[in-house]
């Protein structure tokens, strides 16, 4: 399983540990990933996703999973999130018609 957020695309970054003597050794910065179940208002069910803590705050700020996915760029989303986004757009279009 990749260390990558399914909603924002945030992944592992690399950098240096720098000691007091200015010695540099390579290190990895891992994203704070959490397994959560997010509820979709349009589809009336929950979906298990592995997202970063920052993405959870963004989902809440935008007003839920549906609103977040409709505004999100497709290249940032995982395959699972992309299919979920397509289902939500189909359901909202069917509800509007």
mmCIF file with all atom_site columns, N, CA and C in Angstrom, residues 12-76:
data_model
loop_
_atom_site.group_PDB
_atom_site.id
_atom_site.type_symbol
_atom_site.label_atom_id
_atom_site.label_alt_id
_atom_site.label_comp_id
_atom_site.label_asym_id
_atom_site.label_entity_id
_atom_site.label_seq_id
_atom_site.pdbx_PDB_ins_code
_atom_site.Cartn_x
_atom_site.Cartn_y
_atom_site.Cartn_z
_atom_site.occupancy
_atom_site.B_iso_or_equiv
_atom_site.pdbx_formal_charge
_atom_site.auth_seq_id
_atom_site.auth_comp_id
_atom_site.auth_asym_id
_atom_site.auth_atom_id
_atom_site.pdbx_PDB_model_num
ATOM 1   N N  . UNK A 1 12 ? 5.110   10.881 0.334   1.00 0.00 ? 12 UNK A N  1
ATOM 2   C CA . UNK A 1 12 ? 6.369   10.958 1.052   1.00 0.00 ? 12 UNK A CA 1
ATOM 3   C C  . UNK A 1 12 ? 7.277   12.016 0.423   1.00 0.00 ? 12 UNK A C  1
ATOM 4   N N  . UNK A 1 13 ? 7.908   12.816 1.293   1.00 0.00 ? 13 UNK A N  1
ATOM 5   C CA . UNK A 1 13 ? 8.905   13.783 0.837   1.00 0.00 ? 13 UNK A CA 1
ATOM 6   C C  . UNK A 1 13 ? 10.251  13.396 1.436   1.00 0.00 ? 13 UNK A C  1
ATOM 7   N N  . UNK A 1 14 ? 11.342  13.845 0.814   1.00 0.00 ? 14 UNK A N  1
ATOM 8   C CA . UNK A 1 14 ? 12.673  13.546 1.324   1.00 0.00 ? 14 UNK A CA 1
ATOM 9   C C  . UNK A 1 14 ? 13.386  14.824 1.691   1.00 0.00 ? 14 UNK A C  1
ATOM 10  N N  . UNK A 1 15 ? 14.355  14.681 2.570   1.00 0.00 ? 15 UNK A N  1
ATOM 11  C CA . UNK A 1 15 ? 15.135  15.833 3.004   1.00 0.00 ? 15 UNK A CA 1
ATOM 12  C C  . UNK A 1 15 ? 16.344  15.367 3.779   1.00 0.00 ? 15 UNK A C  1
ATOM 13  N N  . UNK A 1 16 ? 16.855  16.229 4.629   1.00 0.00 ? 16 UNK A N  1
ATOM 14  C CA . UNK A 1 16 ? 18.061  15.929 5.394   1.00 0.00 ? 16 UNK A CA 1
ATOM 15  C C  . UNK A 1 16 ? 17.815  16.070 6.886   1.00 0.00 ? 16 UNK A C  1
ATOM 16  N N  . UNK A 1 17 ? 18.455  15.178 7.674   1.00 0.00 ? 17 UNK A N  1
ATOM 17  C CA . UNK A 1 17 ? 18.649  15.429 9.091   1.00 0.00 ? 17 UNK A CA 1
ATOM 18  C C  . UNK A 1 17 ? 19.922  16.246 9.193   1.00 0.00 ? 17 UNK A C  1
ATOM 19  N N  . UNK A 1 18 ? 19.890  17.347 9.895   1.00 0.00 ? 18 UNK A N  1
ATOM 20  C CA . UNK A 1 18 ? 21.066  18.187 10.035  1.00 0.00 ? 18 UNK A CA 1
ATOM 21  C C  . UNK A 1 18 ? 21.451  18.224 11.514  1.00 0.00 ? 18 UNK A C  1
ATOM 22  N N  . UNK A 1 19 ? 22.658  17.751 11.820  1.00 0.00 ? 19 UNK A N  1
ATOM 23  C CA . UNK A 1 19 ? 23.122  17.703 13.197  1.00 0.00 ? 19 UNK A CA 1
ATOM 24  C C  . UNK A 1 19 ? 23.675  19.062 13.621  1.00 0.00 ? 19 UNK A C  1
ATOM 25  N N  . UNK A 1 20 ? 24.011  19.147 14.885  1.00 0.00 ? 20 UNK A N  1
ATOM 26  C CA . UNK A 1 20 ? 24.584  20.383 15.418  1.00 0.00 ? 20 UNK A CA 1
ATOM 27  C C  . UNK A 1 20 ? 25.925  20.695 14.734  1.00 0.00 ? 20 UNK A C  1
ATOM 28  N N  . UNK A 1 21 ? 26.644  19.624 14.317  1.00 0.00 ? 21 UNK A N  1
ATOM 29  C CA . UNK A 1 21 ? 27.914  19.794 13.619  1.00 0.00 ? 21 UNK A CA 1
ATOM 30  C C  . UNK A 1 21 ? 27.708  19.984 12.115  1.00 0.00 ? 21 UNK A C  1
ATOM 31  N N  . UNK A 1 22 ? 26.451  20.165 11.698  1.00 0.00 ? 22 UNK A N  1
ATOM 32  C CA . UNK A 1 22 ? 26.071  20.397 10.297  1.00 0.00 ? 22 UNK A CA 1
ATOM 33  C C  . UNK A 1 22 ? 26.337  19.186 9.407   1.00 0.00 ? 22 UNK A C  1
ATOM 34  N N  . UNK A 1 23 ? 26.326  17.974 10.005  1.00 0.00 ? 23 UNK A N  1
ATOM 35  C CA . UNK A 1 23 ? 26.389  16.751 9.198   1.00 0.00 ? 23 UNK A CA 1
ATOM 36  C C  . UNK A 1 23 ? 25.004  16.499 8.640   1.00 0.00 ? 23 UNK A C  1
ATOM 37  N N  . UNK A 1 24 ? 24.932  16.110 7.370   1.00 0.00 ? 24 UNK A N  1
ATOM 38  C CA . UNK A 1 24 ? 23.640  15.904 6.716   1.00 0.00 ? 24 UNK A CA 1
ATOM 39  C C  . UNK A 1 24 ? 23.477  14.438 6.339   1.00 0.00 ? 24 UNK A C  1
ATOM 40  N N  . UNK A 1 25 ? 22.364  13.843 6.776   1.00 0.00 ? 25 UNK A N  1
ATOM 41  C CA . UNK A 1 25 ? 22.018  12.479 6.385   1.00 0.00 ? 25 UNK A CA 1
ATOM 42  C C  . UNK A 1 25 ? 20.605  12.494 5.839   1.00 0.00 ? 25 UNK A C  1
ATOM 43  N N  . UNK A 1 26 ? 20.332  11.661 4.853   1.00 0.00 ? 26 UNK A N  1
ATOM 44  C CA . UNK A 1 26 ? 19.032  11.654 4.196   1.00 0.00 ? 26 UNK A CA 1
ATOM 45  C C  . UNK A 1 26 ? 17.962  11.095 5.116   1.00 0.00 ? 26 UNK A C  1
ATOM 46  N N  . UNK A 1 27 ? 16.758  11.619 4.998   1.00 0.00 ? 27 UNK A N  1
ATOM 47  C CA . UNK A 1 27 ? 15.614  11.147 5.772   1.00 0.00 ? 27 UNK A CA 1
ATOM 48  C C  . UNK A 1 27 ? 14.349  11.274 4.943   1.00 0.00 ? 27 UNK A C  1
ATOM 49  N N  . UNK A 1 28 ? 13.269  10.688 5.450   1.00 0.00 ? 28 UNK A N  1
ATOM 50  C CA . UNK A 1 28 ? 11.968  10.736 4.778   1.00 0.00 ? 28 UNK A CA 1
ATOM 51  C C  . UNK A 1 28 ? 10.956  11.409 5.676   1.00 0.00 ? 28 UNK A C  1
ATOM 52  N N  . UNK A 1 29 ? 10.124  12.260 5.089   1.00 0.00 ? 29 UNK A N  1
ATOM 53  C CA . UNK A 1 29 ? 9.017   12.888 5.795   1.00 0.00 ? 29 UNK A CA 1
ATOM 54  C C  . UNK A 1 29 ? 7.746   12.172 5.364   1.00 0.00 ? 29 UNK A C  1
ATOM 55  N N  . UNK A 1 30 ? 7.133   11.424 6.274   1.00 0.00 ? 30 UNK A N  1
ATOM 56  C CA . UNK A 1 30 ? 5.941   10.637 5.946   1.00 0.00 ? 30 UNK A CA 1
ATOM 57  C C  . UNK A 1 30 ? 4.683   11.449 6.234   1.00 0.00 ? 30 UNK A C  1
ATOM 58  N N  . UNK A 1 31 ? 3.676   11.349 5.371   1.00 0.00 ? 31 UNK A N  1
ATOM 59  C CA . UNK A 1 31 ? 2.416   12.060 5.640   1.00 0.00 ? 31 UNK A CA 1
ATOM 60  C C  . UNK A 1 31 ? 1.660   11.384 6.779   1.00 0.00 ? 31 UNK A C  1
ATOM 61  N N  . UNK A 1 32 ? 0.851   12.168 7.472   1.00 0.00 ? 32 UNK A N  1
ATOM 62  C CA . UNK A 1 32 ? 0.065   11.664 8.596   1.00 0.00 ? 32 UNK A CA 1
ATOM 63  C C  . UNK A 1 32 ? -1.220  11.044 8.040   1.00 0.00 ? 32 UNK A C  1
ATOM 64  N N  . UNK A 1 33 ? -1.145  9.767  7.653   1.00 0.00 ? 33 UNK A N  1
ATOM 65  C CA . UNK A 1 33 ? -2.285  9.085  7.039   1.00 0.00 ? 33 UNK A CA 1
ATOM 66  C C  . UNK A 1 33 ? -3.156  8.405  8.080   1.00 0.00 ? 33 UNK A C  1
ATOM 67  N N  . UNK A 1 34 ? -4.475  8.488  7.874   1.00 0.00 ? 34 UNK A N  1
ATOM 68  C CA . UNK A 1 34 ? -5.456  7.935  8.799   1.00 0.00 ? 34 UNK A CA 1
ATOM 69  C C  . UNK A 1 34 ? -6.488  7.156  7.989   1.00 0.00 ? 34 UNK A C  1
ATOM 70  N N  . UNK A 1 35 ? -6.861  5.974  8.479   1.00 0.00 ? 35 UNK A N  1
ATOM 71  C CA . UNK A 1 35 ? -7.942  5.214  7.854   1.00 0.00 ? 35 UNK A CA 1
ATOM 72  C C  . UNK A 1 35 ? -9.266  5.716  8.416   1.00 0.00 ? 35 UNK A C  1
ATOM 73  N N  . UNK A 1 36 ? -10.127 6.254  7.548   1.00 0.00 ? 36 UNK A N  1
ATOM 74  C CA . UNK A 1 36 ? -11.400 6.815  8.002   1.00 0.00 ? 36 UNK A CA 1
ATOM 75  C C  . UNK A 1 36 ? -12.524 6.340  7.092   1.00 0.00 ? 36 UNK A C  1
ATOM 76  N N  . UNK A 1 37 ? -13.731 6.430  7.612   1.00 0.00 ? 37 UNK A N  1
ATOM 77  C CA . UNK A 1 37 ? -14.933 6.194  6.821   1.00 0.00 ? 37 UNK A CA 1
ATOM 78  C C  . UNK A 1 37 ? -15.639 7.528  6.675   1.00 0.00 ? 37 UNK A C  1
ATOM 79  N N  . UNK A 1 38 ? -15.713 8.023  5.446   1.00 0.00 ? 38 UNK A N  1
ATOM 80  C CA . UNK A 1 38 ? -16.361 9.298  5.169   1.00 0.00 ? 38 UNK A CA 1
ATOM 81  C C  . UNK A 1 38 ? -17.730 9.039  4.563   1.00 0.00 ? 38 UNK A C  1
ATOM 82  N N  . UNK A 1 39 ? -18.718 9.806  4.992   1.00 0.00 ? 39 UNK A N  1
ATOM 83  C CA . UNK A 1 39 ? -20.089 9.614  4.541   1.00 0.00 ? 39 UNK A CA 1
ATOM 84  C C  . UNK A 1 39 ? -20.402 10.516 3.357   1.00 0.00 ? 39 UNK A C  1
ATOM 85  N N  . UNK A 1 40 ? -21.058 9.940  2.369   1.00 0.00 ? 40 UNK A N  1
ATOM 86  C CA . UNK A 1 40 ? -21.516 10.704 1.215   1.00 0.00 ? 40 UNK A CA 1
ATOM 87  C C  . UNK A 1 40 ? -22.997 10.997 1.399   1.00 0.00 ? 40 UNK A C  1
ATOM 88  N N  . UNK A 1 41 ? -23.350 12.288 1.316   1.00 0.00 ? 41 UNK A N  1
ATOM 89  C CA . UNK A 1 41 ? -24.748 12.685 1.483   1.00 0.00 ? 41 UNK A CA 1
ATOM 90  C C  . UNK A 1 41 ? -25.585 12.291 0.274   1.00 0.00 ? 41 UNK A C  1
ATOM 91  N N  . UNK A 1 42 ? -25.018 12.386 -0.906  1.00 0.00 ? 42 UNK A N  1
ATOM 92  C CA . UNK A 1 42 ? -25.758 12.100 -2.137  1.00 0.00 ? 42 UNK A CA 1
ATOM 93  C C  . UNK A 1 42 ? -26.014 10.601 -2.280  1.00 0.00 ? 42 UNK A C  1
ATOM 94  N N  . UNK A 1 43 ? -24.991 9.775  -1.992  1.00 0.00 ? 43 UNK A N  1
ATOM 95  C CA . UNK A 1 43 ? -25.120 8.331  -2.172  1.00 0.00 ? 43 UNK A CA 1
ATOM 96  C C  . UNK A 1 43 ? -25.641 7.623  -0.915  1.00 0.00 ? 43 UNK A C  1
ATOM 97  N N  . UNK A 1 44 ? -25.738 8.338  0.201   1.00 0.00 ? 44 UNK A N  1
ATOM 98  C CA . UNK A 1 44 ? -26.256 7.800  1.465   1.00 0.00 ? 44 UNK A CA 1
ATOM 99  C C  . UNK A 1 44 ? -25.526 6.553  1.947   1.00 0.00 ? 44 UNK A C  1
ATOM 100 N N  . UNK A 1 45 ? -24.203 6.571  1.887   1.00 0.00 ? 45 UNK A N  1
ATOM 101 C CA . UNK A 1 45 ? -23.406 5.477  2.427   1.00 0.00 ? 45 UNK A CA 1
ATOM 102 C C  . UNK A 1 45 ? -22.008 5.960  2.743   1.00 0.00 ? 45 UNK A C  1
ATOM 103 N N  . UNK A 1 46 ? -21.260 5.139  3.487   1.00 0.00 ? 46 UNK A N  1
ATOM 104 C CA . UNK A 1 46 ? -19.910 5.483  3.880   1.00 0.00 ? 46 UNK A CA 1
ATOM 105 C C  . UNK A 1 46 ? -18.883 4.816  2.993   1.00 0.00 ? 46 UNK A C  1
ATOM 106 N N  . UNK A 1 47 ? -17.696 5.438  2.895   1.00 0.00 ? 47 UNK A N  1
ATOM 107 C CA . UNK A 1 47 ? -16.615 4.911  2.089   1.00 0.00 ? 47 UNK A CA 1
ATOM 108 C C  . UNK A 1 47 ? -15.333 4.950  2.901   1.00 0.00 ? 47 UNK A C  1
ATOM 109 N N  . UNK A 1 48 ? -14.617 3.815  2.933   1.00 0.00 ? 48 UNK A N  1
ATOM 110 C CA . UNK A 1 48 ? -13.359 3.740  3.660   1.00 0.00 ? 48 UNK A CA 1
ATOM 111 C C  . UNK A 1 48 ? -12.243 4.274  2.768   1.00 0.00 ? 48 UNK A C  1
ATOM 112 N N  . UNK A 1 49 ? -11.534 5.277  3.281   1.00 0.00 ? 49 UNK A N  1
ATOM 113 C CA . UNK A 1 49 ? -10.438 5.887  2.544   1.00 0.00 ? 49 UNK A CA 1
ATOM 114 C C  . UNK A 1 49 ? -9.237  6.054  3.464   1.00 0.00 ? 49 UNK A C  1
ATOM 115 N N  . UNK A 1 50 ? -8.059  6.117  2.877   1.00 0.00 ? 50 UNK A N  1
ATOM 116 C CA . UNK A 1 50 ? -6.832  6.390  3.627   1.00 0.00 ? 50 UNK A CA 1
ATOM 117 C C  . UNK A 1 50 ? -6.385  7.796  3.261   1.00 0.00 ? 50 UNK A C  1
ATOM 118 N N  . UNK A 1 51 ? -6.649  8.727  4.143   1.00 0.00 ? 51 UNK A N  1
ATOM 119 C CA . UNK A 1 51 ? -6.406  10.136 3.847   1.00 0.00 ? 51 UNK A CA 1
ATOM 120 C C  . UNK A 1 51 ? -5.506  10.757 4.908   1.00 0.00 ? 51 UNK A C  1
ATOM 121 N N  . UNK A 1 52 ? -4.901  11.881 4.562   1.00 0.00 ? 52 UNK A N  1
ATOM 122 C CA . UNK A 1 52 ? -4.059  12.598 5.511   1.00 0.00 ? 52 UNK A CA 1
ATOM 123 C C  . UNK A 1 52 ? -4.931  13.396 6.470   1.00 0.00 ? 52 UNK A C  1
ATOM 124 N N  . UNK A 1 53 ? -4.357  13.749 7.606   1.00 0.00 ? 53 UNK A N  1
ATOM 125 C CA . UNK A 1 53 ? -5.082  14.552 8.591   1.00 0.00 ? 53 UNK A CA 1
ATOM 126 C C  . UNK A 1 53 ? -5.419  15.928 7.999   1.00 0.00 ? 53 UNK A C  1
ATOM 127 N N  . UNK A 1 54 ? -4.551  16.458 7.146   1.00 0.00 ? 54 UNK A N  1
ATOM 128 C CA . UNK A 1 54 ? -4.799  17.734 6.487   1.00 0.00 ? 54 UNK A CA 1
ATOM 129 C C  . UNK A 1 54 ? -6.014  17.621 5.559   1.00 0.00 ? 54 UNK A C  1
ATOM 130 N N  . UNK A 1 55 ? -6.154  16.496 4.863   1.00 0.00 ? 55 UNK A N  1
ATOM 131 C CA . UNK A 1 55 ? -7.289  16.290 3.957   1.00 0.00 ? 55 UNK A CA 1
ATOM 132 C C  . UNK A 1 55 ? -8.597  16.196 4.740   1.00 0.00 ? 55 UNK A C  1
ATOM 133 N N  . UNK A 1 56 ? -8.552  15.594 5.924   1.00 0.00 ? 56 UNK A N  1
ATOM 134 C CA . UNK A 1 56 ? -9.753  15.515 6.754   1.00 0.00 ? 56 UNK A CA 1
ATOM 135 C C  . UNK A 1 56 ? -10.251 16.908 7.110   1.00 0.00 ? 56 UNK A C  1
ATOM 136 N N  . UNK A 1 57 ? -9.335  17.797 7.466   1.00 0.00 ? 57 UNK A N  1
ATOM 137 C CA . UNK A 1 57 ? -9.715  19.174 7.785   1.00 0.00 ? 57 UNK A CA 1
ATOM 138 C C  . UNK A 1 57 ? -10.278 19.872 6.548   1.00 0.00 ? 57 UNK A C  1
ATOM 139 N N  . UNK A 1 58 ? -9.697  19.599 5.386   1.00 0.00 ? 58 UNK A N  1
ATOM 140 C CA . UNK A 1 58 ? -10.172 20.214 4.145   1.00 0.00 ? 58 UNK A CA 1
ATOM 141 C C  . UNK A 1 58 ? -11.571 19.726 3.780   1.00 0.00 ? 58 UNK A C  1
ATOM 142 N N  . UNK A 1 59 ? -11.833 18.442 4.009   1.00 0.00 ? 59 UNK A N  1
ATOM 143 C CA . UNK A 1 59 ? -13.157 17.879 3.730   1.00 0.00 ? 59 UNK A CA 1
ATOM 144 C C  . UNK A 1 59 ? -14.197 18.560 4.605   1.00 0.00 ? 59 UNK A C  1
ATOM 145 N N  . UNK A 1 60 ? -13.893 18.707 5.879   1.00 0.00 ? 60 UNK A N  1
ATOM 146 C CA . UNK A 1 60 ? -14.823 19.375 6.796   1.00 0.00 ? 60 UNK A CA 1
ATOM 147 C C  . UNK A 1 60 ? -15.019 20.836 6.423   1.00 0.00 ? 60 UNK A C  1
ATOM 148 N N  . UNK A 1 61 ? -13.945 21.496 6.011   1.00 0.00 ? 61 UNK A N  1
ATOM 149 C CA . UNK A 1 61 ? -14.018 22.919 5.658   1.00 0.00 ? 61 UNK A CA 1
ATOM 150 C C  . UNK A 1 61 ? -14.889 23.157 4.428   1.00 0.00 ? 61 UNK A C  1
ATOM 151 N N  . UNK A 1 62 ? -14.804 22.236 3.453   1.00 0.00 ? 62 UNK A N  1
ATOM 152 C CA . UNK A 1 62 ? -15.573 22.403 2.213   1.00 0.00 ? 62 UNK A CA 1
ATOM 153 C C  . UNK A 1 62 ? -17.012 21.941 2.341   1.00 0.00 ? 62 UNK A C  1
ATOM 154 N N  . UNK A 1 63 ? -17.368 21.305 3.436   1.00 0.00 ? 63 UNK A N  1
ATOM 155 C CA . UNK A 1 63 ? -18.753 20.929 3.644   1.00 0.00 ? 63 UNK A CA 1
ATOM 156 C C  . UNK A 1 63 ? -19.068 19.487 3.375   1.00 0.00 ? 63 UNK A C  1
ATOM 157 N N  . UNK A 1 64 ? -18.104 18.601 3.494   1.00 0.00 ? 64 UNK A N  1
ATOM 158 C CA . UNK A 1 64 ? -18.360 17.178 3.342   1.00 0.00 ? 64 UNK A CA 1
ATOM 159 C C  . UNK A 1 64 ? -17.623 16.576 2.159   1.00 0.00 ? 64 UNK A C  1
ATOM 160 N N  . UNK A 1 65 ? -17.715 15.263 2.072   1.00 0.00 ? 65 UNK A N  1
ATOM 161 C CA . UNK A 1 65 ? -16.996 14.513 1.034   1.00 0.00 ? 65 UNK A CA 1
ATOM 162 C C  . UNK A 1 65 ? -17.467 14.878 -0.366  1.00 0.00 ? 65 UNK A C  1
ATOM 163 N N  . UNK A 1 66 ? -18.766 15.028 -0.548  1.00 0.00 ? 66 UNK A N  1
ATOM 164 C CA . UNK A 1 66 ? -19.306 15.317 -1.884  1.00 0.00 ? 66 UNK A CA 1
ATOM 165 C C  . UNK A 1 66 ? -18.789 16.648 -2.416  1.00 0.00 ? 66 UNK A C  1
ATOM 166 N N  . UNK A 1 67 ? -18.847 17.672 -1.611  1.00 0.00 ? 67 UNK A N  1
ATOM 167 C CA . UNK A 1 67 ? -18.382 18.991 -2.032  1.00 0.00 ? 67 UNK A CA 1
ATOM 168 C C  . UNK A 1 67 ? -16.880 18.986 -2.286  1.00 0.00 ? 67 UNK A C  1
ATOM 169 N N  . UNK A 1 68 ? -16.132 18.255 -1.464  1.00 0.00 ? 68 UNK A N  1
ATOM 170 C CA . UNK A 1 68 ? -14.683 18.193 -1.648  1.00 0.00 ? 68 UNK A CA 1
ATOM 171 C C  . UNK A 1 68 ? -14.333 17.536 -2.975  1.00 0.00 ? 68 UNK A C  1
ATOM 172 N N  . UNK A 1 69 ? -14.973 16.396 -3.264  1.00 0.00 ? 69 UNK A N  1
ATOM 173 C CA . UNK A 1 69 ? -14.648 15.668 -4.490  1.00 0.00 ? 69 UNK A CA 1
ATOM 174 C C  . UNK A 1 69 ? -15.061 16.439 -5.741  1.00 0.00 ? 69 UNK A C  1
ATOM 175 N N  . UNK A 1 70 ? -16.172 17.146 -5.686  1.00 0.00 ? 70 UNK A N  1
ATOM 176 C CA . UNK A 1 70 ? -16.608 17.893 -6.866  1.00 0.00 ? 70 UNK A CA 1
ATOM 177 C C  . UNK A 1 70 ? -15.649 19.031 -7.195  1.00 0.00 ? 70 UNK A C  1
ATOM 178 N N  . UNK A 1 71 ? -14.969 19.592 -6.190  1.00 0.00 ? 71 UNK A N  1
ATOM 179 C CA . UNK A 1 71 ? -14.009 20.668 -6.424  1.00 0.00 ? 71 UNK A CA 1
ATOM 180 C C  . UNK A 1 71 ? -12.594 20.169 -6.684  1.00 0.00 ? 71 UNK A C  1
ATOM 181 N N  . UNK A 1 72 ? -12.295 18.919 -6.340  1.00 0.00 ? 72 UNK A N  1
ATOM 182 C CA . UNK A 1 72 ? -10.928 18.395 -6.412  1.00 0.00 ? 72 UNK A CA 1
ATOM 183 C C  . UNK A 1 72 ? -10.503 18.154 -7.857  1.00 0.00 ? 72 UNK A C  1
ATOM 184 N N  . UNK A 1 73 ? -9.189  18.308 -8.105  1.00 0.00 ? 73 UNK A N  1
ATOM 185 C CA . UNK A 1 73 ? -8.611  18.019 -9.418  1.00 0.00 ? 73 UNK A CA 1
ATOM 186 C C  . UNK A 1 73 ? -8.464  16.508 -9.582  1.00 0.00 ? 73 UNK A C  1
ATOM 187 N N  . UNK A 1 74 ? -8.721  16.011 -10.788 1.00 0.00 ? 74 UNK A N  1
ATOM 188 C CA . UNK A 1 74 ? -8.694  14.577 -11.031 1.00 0.00 ? 74 UNK A CA 1
ATOM 189 C C  . UNK A 1 74 ? -7.295  13.979 -10.861 1.00 0.00 ? 74 UNK A C  1
ATOM 190 N N  . UNK A 1 75 ? -6.244  14.740 -11.165 1.00 0.00 ? 75 UNK A N  1
ATOM 191 C CA . UNK A 1 75 ? -4.889  14.184 -11.069 1.00 0.00 ? 75 UNK A CA 1
ATOM 192 C C  . UNK A 1 75 ? -4.448  13.965 -9.625  1.00 0.00 ? 75 UNK A C  1
ATOM 193 N N  . UNK A 1 76 ? -5.088  14.632 -8.665  1.00 0.00 ? 76 UNK A N  1
ATOM 194 C CA . UNK A 1 76 ? -4.741  14.442 -7.251  1.00 0.00 ? 76 UNK A CA 1
ATOM 195 C C  . UNK A 1 76 ? -5.427  13.227 -6.651  1.00 0.00 ? 76 UNK A C  1
#
